[in-house]
């Protein structure tokens, strides 16, 4: 069956791994025929992920979009609907973090983080949910973080944005349960991705890898429709690696 799946931040890190996991599922799961809508700001990243997805036999389409811009969100959703007719799954993965001590954080750090992690995630969810509500089915994933529940010293603005995303998750559940839409909050601890920049080998060796997150996400999607995996909490075996 054709399944239209939008993945934001699909060019790198966790989003890229989720795109590839869905593409590989097209080979493993009989009858699963995904149309992957890969979205982020950097076209070259998207082109290379799309090529990998297509090599697994999945259909992959790319959209250059900055989710901080509501006009670009509208273009992403309306073009997807024009081309493919529906949206079955949204993976709200695009997110940013600027990690500094409290006194060094600036107004620009605040506005940049909130415009993507909160404003972008909210307006994309609102728009896609209206499609799912009307057809009375769908699945929305939020890749929040353990920082949606636990504070870390150099992550004050990031934590605010992630606690805020968790607020949106809880609000969406109230709407979603009456129209058969599944909501999954994915809360990873430290995952080795470009978001971290340069990481010493000693730290890298204890971090999770993006595929440790993508596998349970795709497994949650394949649960019977009557069952909603509400939360996935994934941590390095040694626990959290920063404070
Ligand atoms: N890595 C971790 O340890 C970790 C742990 C818990 C949660 N998370 C969360 O997981 C998600 C993915 O993180 P990651 O580590 O994979 O980060 P990453 O490697 O930096 O990748 C982030 C992706 O999001 C895209 N993106 C950023 N801003 C965007 C925007 N305004 N519009 C559209 N796309 C945008 C980026 O592409 P462009 O820059 O090209 O747009 C990139 O493809 C984030 O929400 C993050 O908070 C990460």
XYZ file of C-alpha atoms and ligand atoms in Angstrom:
291
model
C 0.000 0.000 0.000
C 1.265 3.499 -0.851
C 2.180 5.490 2.269
C 3.099 9.170 2.025
C 5.644 9.994 4.737
C 7.071 13.482 5.348
C 10.370 13.564 7.246
C 11.778 16.954 8.243
C 15.512 17.297 8.720
C 15.951 14.260 6.500
C 19.305 15.406 5.136
C 21.457 14.501 8.120
C 21.658 12.642 11.409
C 18.531 11.061 12.878
C 16.202 12.243 10.076
C 18.439 10.712 7.421
C 18.524 7.410 9.347
C 14.708 7.411 9.609
C 14.382 7.999 5.851
C 16.760 5.130 5.099
C 15.014 2.833 7.610
C 11.646 3.450 5.904
C 13.277 2.893 2.508
C 14.799 -0.411 3.672
C 11.411 -1.447 5.057
C 10.110 -1.192 1.495
C 12.329 -4.175 0.707
C 11.585 -6.146 3.910
C 7.833 -5.504 4.397
C 5.647 -7.023 1.707
C 3.057 -4.519 0.470
C 4.738 -1.469 2.040
C 5.248 1.062 -0.720
C 6.508 4.319 0.827
C 6.628 7.708 -0.859
C 9.251 9.536 1.182
C 9.055 13.330 1.235
C 12.483 14.454 2.400
C 12.590 18.025 3.698
C 15.343 20.338 4.955
C 17.202 23.503 3.916
C 20.204 21.873 2.179
C 19.351 20.410 -1.219
C 22.669 18.582 -1.699
C 22.055 16.573 1.508
C 18.534 15.713 0.398
C 19.660 14.635 -3.058
C 22.152 12.171 -1.642
C 19.671 10.716 0.894
C 17.010 10.466 -1.835
C 19.430 8.566 -4.082
C 20.116 6.071 -1.264
C 16.376 5.641 -0.631
C 15.678 5.083 -4.342
C 18.400 2.451 -4.499
C 16.257 0.460 -2.014
C 13.271 0.796 -4.350
C 11.421 3.523 -2.414
C 9.983 6.619 -4.076
C 11.760 9.686 -2.674
C 10.936 13.324 -3.385
C 12.904 16.249 -2.000
C 11.709 19.623 -0.736
C 13.953 22.496 0.198
C 12.146 24.031 3.143
C 12.928 26.151 6.165
C 10.262 25.174 8.679
C 10.706 28.507 10.462
C 8.843 30.068 7.510
C 5.096 29.341 7.513
C 4.784 30.110 3.778
C 7.364 27.395 3.075
C 5.458 24.972 5.323
C 2.299 25.645 3.325
C 4.171 25.038 0.068
C 5.570 21.728 1.379
C 2.146 20.460 2.436
C 0.124 21.714 -0.527
C 2.653 20.439 -3.082
C 2.738 17.043 -1.338
C -1.061 16.876 -1.495
C -1.128 17.942 -5.165
C 1.473 15.331 -6.112
C 0.482 12.398 -3.919
C -3.068 13.116 -2.699
C -2.597 12.484 1.026
C -0.204 12.390 3.991
C -0.035 9.248 6.131
C 2.876 10.054 8.414
C 4.777 13.138 9.568
C 8.120 12.821 11.318
C 8.784 16.133 13.082
C 12.523 15.716 13.335
C 14.086 19.016 12.152
C 15.578 20.793 15.118
C 18.537 22.877 16.187
C 20.496 23.538 19.348
C 23.003 26.175 20.399
C 24.772 24.886 23.455
C 26.492 27.485 25.659
C 26.597 28.568 29.295
C 23.613 30.669 30.353
C 25.449 34.007 30.308
C 26.660 33.552 26.716
C 23.294 32.868 25.086
C 21.999 35.700 22.881
C 18.648 36.947 21.620
C 19.563 35.532 18.213
C 20.198 32.089 19.781
C 16.774 32.301 21.415
C 14.866 33.434 18.306
C 16.642 30.959 16.008
C 15.988 27.955 18.270
C 12.375 28.831 19.017
C 11.525 29.664 15.387
C 12.517 26.154 14.301
C 11.939 23.852 17.288
C 8.685 25.455 18.430
C 7.142 27.684 15.747
C 8.105 25.465 12.811
C 7.105 22.241 14.546
C 3.785 23.738 15.657
C 2.662 25.130 12.300
C 3.725 22.078 10.307
C 1.911 19.806 12.782
C -1.205 21.991 12.711
C -1.340 21.897 8.889
C -0.676 18.170 8.516
C -3.028 17.250 11.358
C -5.911 18.952 9.528
C -5.341 16.500 6.637
C -5.176 13.486 8.967
C -8.192 14.618 10.988
C -10.288 14.781 7.847
C -9.299 11.297 6.675
C -9.389 9.964 10.260
C -5.999 8.268 10.170
C -2.315 9.066 10.348
C 0.782 8.971 12.540
C 2.795 11.934 13.801
C 6.206 11.417 15.377
C 7.944 14.119 17.385
C 11.682 13.660 17.817
C 11.910 15.676 21.021
C 14.699 14.675 23.426
C 15.374 13.562 26.959
C 15.961 17.337 27.278
C 12.155 17.614 27.020
C 12.046 16.341 30.628
C 15.537 16.771 32.036
C 17.508 20.018 32.186
C 21.146 20.254 31.133
C 23.283 23.216 32.121
C 24.558 24.283 28.703
C 21.188 23.664 27.039
C 18.847 26.175 28.663
C 17.238 27.528 25.478
C 17.312 24.074 23.842
C 15.617 22.570 26.940
C 12.939 25.295 26.869
C 12.211 24.462 23.251
C 12.111 20.713 23.907
C 9.935 21.032 27.041
C 7.693 23.168 24.792
C 7.583 20.479 22.116
C 6.469 18.027 24.793
C 3.615 20.424 25.606
C 2.583 20.280 21.955
C 2.778 16.468 22.007
C 0.412 16.334 24.991
C -2.014 18.841 23.412
C -2.006 16.904 20.132
C -2.918 13.680 21.941
C -6.171 15.327 23.063
C -7.132 15.975 19.437
C -5.633 12.859 17.905
C -7.344 10.146 19.918
C -10.802 11.061 18.623
C -9.758 10.681 14.974
C -7.506 7.582 14.982
C -4.294 9.563 14.606
C -1.309 8.111 16.450
C 1.127 10.413 18.254
C 4.578 9.146 19.231
C 6.986 11.177 21.335
C 10.548 9.995 20.703
C 12.974 11.081 23.433
C 16.572 10.209 22.616
C 19.601 10.867 24.772
C 22.945 11.598 23.123
C 23.134 10.417 19.502
C 26.277 10.909 17.403
C 25.134 13.284 14.598
C 26.362 16.517 12.947
C 24.417 18.460 15.604
C 27.260 17.719 18.033
C 30.084 18.995 15.813
C 33.526 17.696 16.811
C 33.268 15.088 19.571
C 36.248 13.508 21.372
C 36.578 9.772 20.692
C 35.996 8.973 24.394
C 32.547 10.629 24.238
C 31.680 9.336 20.767
C 32.331 5.777 21.914
C 29.505 5.963 24.483
C 26.914 7.741 22.302
C 24.042 6.107 20.429
C 24.054 6.046 16.637
C 21.218 7.445 14.449
C 20.073 3.949 13.432
C 19.447 3.162 17.140
C 16.640 5.732 16.927
C 15.360 5.042 13.409
C 14.704 1.329 13.988
C 12.275 1.750 16.928
C 10.589 4.663 15.101
C 9.852 2.541 12.043
C 8.837 -0.421 14.236
C 6.345 1.877 16.021
C 4.909 2.844 12.629
C 4.364 -0.822 11.783
C 2.428 -1.623 14.960
C -1.192 -2.580 14.255
C -3.258 0.587 13.714
C -5.242 -0.111 16.879
C -2.054 0.401 18.927
C -0.238 3.669 19.506
C 3.339 3.614 20.785
C 3.015 6.796 22.801
C 6.603 7.220 23.939
C 10.048 5.937 23.086
C 12.810 6.830 25.559
C 16.244 5.846 24.291
C 19.470 6.436 26.230
C 23.084 5.380 25.923
C 23.624 2.339 28.126
C 25.876 4.432 30.412
C 23.129 7.049 30.874
C 23.253 10.753 30.042
C 26.648 11.999 29.020
C 26.474 15.698 29.901
C 24.969 17.794 32.627
N 21.731 14.197 18.303
C 21.252 14.095 19.519
O 21.970 13.775 20.478
C 19.787 14.324 19.767
C 19.258 13.864 20.981
C 17.912 14.071 21.245
C 17.119 14.699 20.312
N 17.651 15.143 19.144
C 16.748 15.807 18.214
O 16.689 15.053 17.028
C 16.432 15.913 15.924
C 17.496 15.666 14.862
O 18.756 15.964 15.424
P 20.134 15.522 14.762
O 21.046 15.270 15.888
O 19.926 14.510 13.725
O 20.568 16.931 14.133
P 21.422 17.279 12.822
O 22.378 16.211 12.545
O 21.908 18.672 13.039
O 20.314 17.288 11.691
C 19.236 18.190 11.781
C 18.447 18.162 10.496
O 17.401 19.143 10.611
C 17.446 20.025 9.488
N 16.980 21.349 9.850
C 17.486 22.164 10.812
N 16.809 23.322 10.816
C 15.856 23.229 9.843
C 14.864 24.107 9.364
N 14.731 25.335 9.843
N 14.035 23.680 8.378
C 14.188 22.458 7.855
N 15.122 21.578 8.261
C 15.952 21.966 9.243
C 18.938 20.010 9.106
O 19.153 20.346 7.743
P 19.500 21.815 7.216
O 20.416 22.444 8.207
O 20.071 21.548 5.885
O 18.156 22.484 7.140
C 19.285 18.540 9.300
O 18.895 17.789 8.167
C 16.435 17.336 16.472
O 15.132 17.761 16.706
C 17.185 17.192 17.781
O 16.815 18.174 18.717
C 18.969 14.957 18.845
